[in-house]
Amino acid sequence: MSENTHISDLAGHIGEAVAVHGWLHNKRSSGKIIFLIVRDGTGLVQAVVSQGEVAPEVWARLEGLSYESSLRVCGTVRADPRAPGGCELTVSDVEVIGPSAEDYPIQLKEHGVEFLLEHRHLWLRTLRQVAIMRVRDEVVKAIRDFFYERGFVNIDTPILTGAIGESAGTLFSTEYFDLGTAYLAQTGQLYNEALAAALGRVYCFGPTFRAEKSKTRRHLTEFWMVEPEVAWCDSECNMRLQEDLVCYVVARALERCRSELVESLERDISRLECVVPPFPRVAYDEAVAKLQSLGSSIQWGDDLGADDETLVAAESDRPVFVYNYPKRAKAFYMKENPDDPRTVLCDDLIAPEGYGELIGGSQREDDYDRLLARIREERLPEEAYGWYLDLRRYGTFPHSGFGLGLERTVAWICGVHHIRETIAFPRTLKRIYP
Ligand code: NSS
C-alpha cells in the first residue's frame, strides 16, 4: 500500500504532494473543473480537478464516477481558510480503487428509519453516524480513564452464565452441553462482587443481553454496560461515585468531541455544560407523591415508567437521583433499608431531556440469611447461587456498585432521540440484520 495521508492531518502538509485514500462523498462540476468531496473517516476534503492538469483518461474516469466509489487521490495541499479543515487538494491524479454500483441506496435525501436500519452497514458511513461513533469511543475511553485513575481494576466477567443476574423475565438462554441451560449475561455484577472481595475496587465493561419485549427508544436486546463494584462503600458513597463518573464523562466529551457535538450533531451543549455536582436527590416516596400530583397513575410499590422518568427530571438541568425504591420493584440482591424494611438501599440516576435512566445502582445485601430469603422469595434456583452466598459466609462486607448503560449515556450526550443510533449494529426485538 502506498503512503496514505489522513484528511484530518492535511493542514500539517500545506504545499506538499500527498496521497489521500477515501470514498467519494459528493461531486459537482463547473465546466473544466470537477470538485470531488472525499471522506476517509477522519474528515472531508475538497479535491479540485482541472481538466488541463490531469491526463485525459483521468478526466474521463471522473465524469462518470458514482458516489461512494473508493479512490486514491494524489495532489498538492493548498491552504484555504474557507474550506473545512482549512485546506483543499489540487489534484494531479485520481485512481478508482473500487467503483461503487450506481444504485447506492443511501442518498443525501431523507430516508425512513426502517430503510436506514436495513442498510445500517452503509448508513454508518454518513457524517452523523461517524460523529456518534466517535463520541461513543471517547465516552468509552473516558470511562476507562476515570476508573484507572481511581485505582479500580478492570475485570472481564463471563458472558455465558449459570445464575440469573437481574430478572428471569428477560433471559436469553442456550443449551450448555450436558449441564443444562446457560444464559447470556444480563449483568456482570454478581461476579464483580466476588472480585471486589479479592481486589477492593473493580469494574467490568462489556456487552449485556436482555430479551426485552419493550419496543422503546431506550431499549436494546444487546447493550454495553460499565459496572463498578466497591468494597466498604455504602449507598451514599455509591451515588457520589456515579455523580463523579457522569460529570467526568460529560466534561471529556465537551472537551474532545466539541466539533462532533456542535457541527455534526447540532447538540445544544449549554445543556451539557451545567452537568456538575451535586445532582438532585429525591427519595422514592417523594418522587411518587410528586408524580401523582403531576397526573401520573403510579402507585407506591411500582417502578417508575418511562413517562415518570421523563417527568421526574423535567425541571432539572442535570441528572436526578431517585433513591430507596420498594423492595418488590427491584432485584433480589439489594440491601434492605434498615430505616424502612419495605424499601432497599438503591438508586436510579435519571437523565434530563427525556433520556431516562442512565444508571441503576445499589448497596448489596451482605447478610446471608436475608439474601437467601430473597432468593427463595423470588423463586430463583438456589443451587446456582451457592458461590454467591459464600461471599456472605466467608468474610461478608458492606459493598455497593452500579451499572451505567453506555448507549443511553451516548444518546443523551449526543442528543440522539433513539439509542439504536449509538451502537454500530443495534439488536432489537424485530431486528438481527445486518
Ligand atoms: O438493570 S439495571 O438497572 N442494573 C443492573 O443491571 C445492575 N446489575 C447494575 C449493577 O449494579 N452492577 O441496568 C443498568 C443500566 C440501566 O440504568 C440502563 O442505562 C442500562 O443499564 N440498560 C439498558 N440499556 C439499553 N437497553 C436495555 N434493554 C437496557 N437495560 C438496562
mmCIF file of N, CA and C and ligand atoms in Angstrom, residues 166 186-187 189 210 212 218-220 223 225 227-229 333 357-362 364 401-405 408 419, ligand 1:
data_model
loop_
_atom_site.group_PDB
_atom_site.id
_atom_site.type_symbol
_atom_site.label_atom_id
_atom_site.label_comp_id
_atom_site.label_asym_id
_atom_site.label_seq_id
_atom_site.Cartn_x
_atom_site.Cartn_y
_atom_site.Cartn_z
ATOM 1 N N GLU A 166 -30.378 -10.543 36.955
ATOM 2 C CA GLU A 166 -31.339 -9.463 37.210
ATOM 3 C C GLU A 166 -32.745 -9.996 37.417
ATOM 4 N N GLN A 186 -26.973 -10.858 31.833
ATOM 5 C CA GLN A 186 -27.755 -9.613 31.911
ATOM 6 C C GLN A 186 -26.943 -8.554 32.622
ATOM 7 N N THR A 187 -25.916 -9.002 33.334
ATOM 8 C CA THR A 187 -25.088 -8.133 34.160
ATOM 9 C C THR A 187 -23.838 -8.907 34.560
ATOM 10 N N GLN A 189 -22.508 -8.101 37.462
ATOM 11 C CA GLN A 189 -22.452 -7.681 38.863
ATOM 12 C C GLN A 189 -22.134 -8.781 39.861
ATOM 13 N N ARG A 210 -30.522 -8.662 27.120
ATOM 14 C CA ARG A 210 -31.836 -8.785 27.754
ATOM 15 C C ARG A 210 -32.896 -8.986 26.694
ATOM 16 N N GLU A 212 -35.675 -8.124 26.033
ATOM 17 C CA GLU A 212 -36.699 -7.124 26.354
ATOM 18 C C GLU A 212 -37.773 -7.161 25.288
ATOM 19 N N ARG A 218 -35.428 3.502 24.352
ATOM 20 C CA ARG A 218 -34.375 3.324 25.357
ATOM 21 C C ARG A 218 -33.932 1.880 25.510
ATOM 22 N N HIS A 219 -34.496 0.976 24.734
ATOM 23 C CA HIS A 219 -34.189 -0.448 24.946
ATOM 24 C C HIS A 219 -33.560 -1.118 23.730
ATOM 25 N N LEU A 220 -32.482 -1.851 24.001
ATOM 26 C CA LEU A 220 -31.879 -2.754 23.022
ATOM 27 C C LEU A 220 -31.873 -4.133 23.660
ATOM 28 N N PHE A 223 -26.740 -4.544 24.785
ATOM 29 C CA PHE A 223 -26.217 -3.206 25.067
ATOM 30 C C PHE A 223 -24.976 -3.333 25.934
ATOM 31 N N MET A 225 -22.597 -2.177 29.122
ATOM 32 C CA MET A 225 -22.772 -1.611 30.459
ATOM 33 C C MET A 225 -21.413 -1.596 31.158
ATOM 34 N N GLU A 227 -19.832 -1.531 34.884
ATOM 35 C CA GLU A 227 -20.314 -1.838 36.229
ATOM 36 C C GLU A 227 -19.167 -1.861 37.239
ATOM 37 N N PRO A 228 -19.043 -0.804 38.036
ATOM 38 C CA PRO A 228 -18.077 -0.843 39.123
ATOM 39 C C PRO A 228 -18.672 -1.532 40.354
ATOM 40 N N GLU A 229 -17.810 -2.097 41.169
ATOM 41 C CA GLU A 229 -18.236 -2.716 42.431
ATOM 42 C C GLU A 229 -17.185 -2.336 43.474
ATOM 43 N N TYR A 333 -30.887 -8.787 45.005
ATOM 44 C CA TYR A 333 -29.599 -8.648 45.709
ATOM 45 C C TYR A 333 -29.451 -7.321 46.471
ATOM 46 N N GLU A 357 -33.409 6.546 32.449
ATOM 47 C CA GLU A 357 -32.464 6.016 33.438
ATOM 48 C C GLU A 357 -31.115 5.696 32.801
ATOM 49 N N LEU A 358 -30.082 6.370 33.296
ATOM 50 C CA LEU A 358 -28.722 6.108 32.802
ATOM 51 C C LEU A 358 -28.063 5.030 33.637
ATOM 52 N N ILE A 359 -28.399 5.028 34.945
ATOM 53 C CA ILE A 359 -27.709 4.152 35.890
ATOM 54 C C ILE A 359 -28.719 3.512 36.827
ATOM 55 N N GLY A 360 -28.460 2.239 37.149
ATOM 56 C CA GLY A 360 -29.144 1.593 38.267
ATOM 57 C C GLY A 360 -28.065 1.119 39.220
ATOM 58 N N GLY A 361 -28.198 1.461 40.498
ATOM 59 C CA GLY A 361 -27.156 1.070 41.454
ATOM 60 C C GLY A 361 -27.748 0.708 42.795
ATOM 61 N N SER A 362 -26.945 0.052 43.629
ATOM 62 C CA SER A 362 -27.441 -0.295 44.971
ATOM 63 C C SER A 362 -26.308 -0.716 45.892
ATOM 64 N N ARG A 364 -25.391 -3.734 48.311
ATOM 65 C CA ARG A 364 -25.788 -5.141 48.158
ATOM 66 C C ARG A 364 -26.164 -5.743 49.507
ATOM 67 N N GLY A 401 -22.421 -0.970 44.205
ATOM 68 C CA GLY A 401 -21.979 -0.813 42.822
ATOM 69 C C GLY A 401 -23.134 -0.346 41.966
ATOM 70 N N PHE A 402 -22.844 -0.189 40.699
ATOM 71 C CA PHE A 402 -23.904 0.268 39.798
ATOM 72 C C PHE A 402 -23.584 -0.122 38.366
ATOM 73 N N GLY A 403 -24.569 0.052 37.505
ATOM 74 C CA GLY A 403 -24.371 -0.200 36.071
ATOM 75 C C GLY A 403 -24.802 1.032 35.292
ATOM 76 N N LEU A 404 -23.899 1.519 34.465
ATOM 77 C CA LEU A 404 -24.247 2.649 33.591
ATOM 78 C C LEU A 404 -24.390 2.128 32.168
ATOM 79 N N GLY A 405 -25.539 2.400 31.562
ATOM 80 C CA GLY A 405 -25.785 1.949 30.193
ATOM 81 C C GLY A 405 -25.056 2.857 29.216
ATOM 82 N N ARG A 408 -27.387 4.549 26.346
ATOM 83 C CA ARG A 408 -28.249 5.642 26.835
ATOM 84 C C ARG A 408 -27.410 6.869 27.155
ATOM 85 N N ILE A 419 -31.773 5.198 21.046
ATOM 86 C CA ILE A 419 -30.442 4.653 21.319
ATOM 87 C C ILE A 419 -29.928 3.714 20.220
HETATM 88 O O1 NSS B 1 -30.859 -3.287 35.235
HETATM 89 S S1 NSS B 1 -30.025 -2.159 35.632
HETATM 90 O O2 NSS B 1 -30.745 -1.017 36.153
HETATM 91 N N1 NSS B 1 -28.974 -2.585 36.730
HETATM 92 C C1 NSS B 1 -28.153 -3.651 36.616
HETATM 93 O O3 NSS B 1 -28.076 -4.384 35.667
HETATM 94 C C2 NSS B 1 -27.232 -3.848 37.807
HETATM 95 N N2 NSS B 1 -26.856 -5.270 37.883
HETATM 96 C C3 NSS B 1 -26.021 -2.985 37.661
HETATM 97 C C4 NSS B 1 -25.085 -3.069 38.816
HETATM 98 O O4 NSS B 1 -25.473 -2.668 39.897
HETATM 99 N N3 NSS B 1 -23.887 -3.583 38.622
HETATM 100 O O5 NSS B 1 -29.240 -1.724 34.332
HETATM 101 C C5 NSS B 1 -28.277 -0.707 34.444
HETATM 102 C C6 NSS B 1 -28.354 0.241 33.275
HETATM 103 C C7 NSS B 1 -29.670 0.990 33.140
HETATM 104 O O6 NSS B 1 -29.716 2.096 34.010
HETATM 105 C C8 NSS B 1 -29.649 1.387 31.685
HETATM 106 O O7 NSS B 1 -28.829 2.530 31.479
HETATM 107 C C9 NSS B 1 -28.972 0.205 31.041
HETATM 108 O O8 NSS B 1 -28.241 -0.467 32.042
HETATM 109 N N4 NSS B 1 -29.965 -0.709 30.464
HETATM 110 C C10 NSS B 1 -30.252 -0.775 29.143
HETATM 111 N N5 NSS B 1 -29.769 -0.090 28.093
HETATM 112 C C11 NSS B 1 -30.239 -0.415 26.873
HETATM 113 N N6 NSS B 1 -31.155 -1.367 26.646
HETATM 114 C C12 NSS B 1 -31.672 -2.078 27.675
HETATM 115 N N7 NSS B 1 -32.538 -3.050 27.426
HETATM 116 C C13 NSS B 1 -31.216 -1.797 28.992
HETATM 117 N N8 NSS B 1 -31.476 -2.304 30.212
HETATM 118 C C14 NSS B 1 -30.712 -1.633 31.083
#
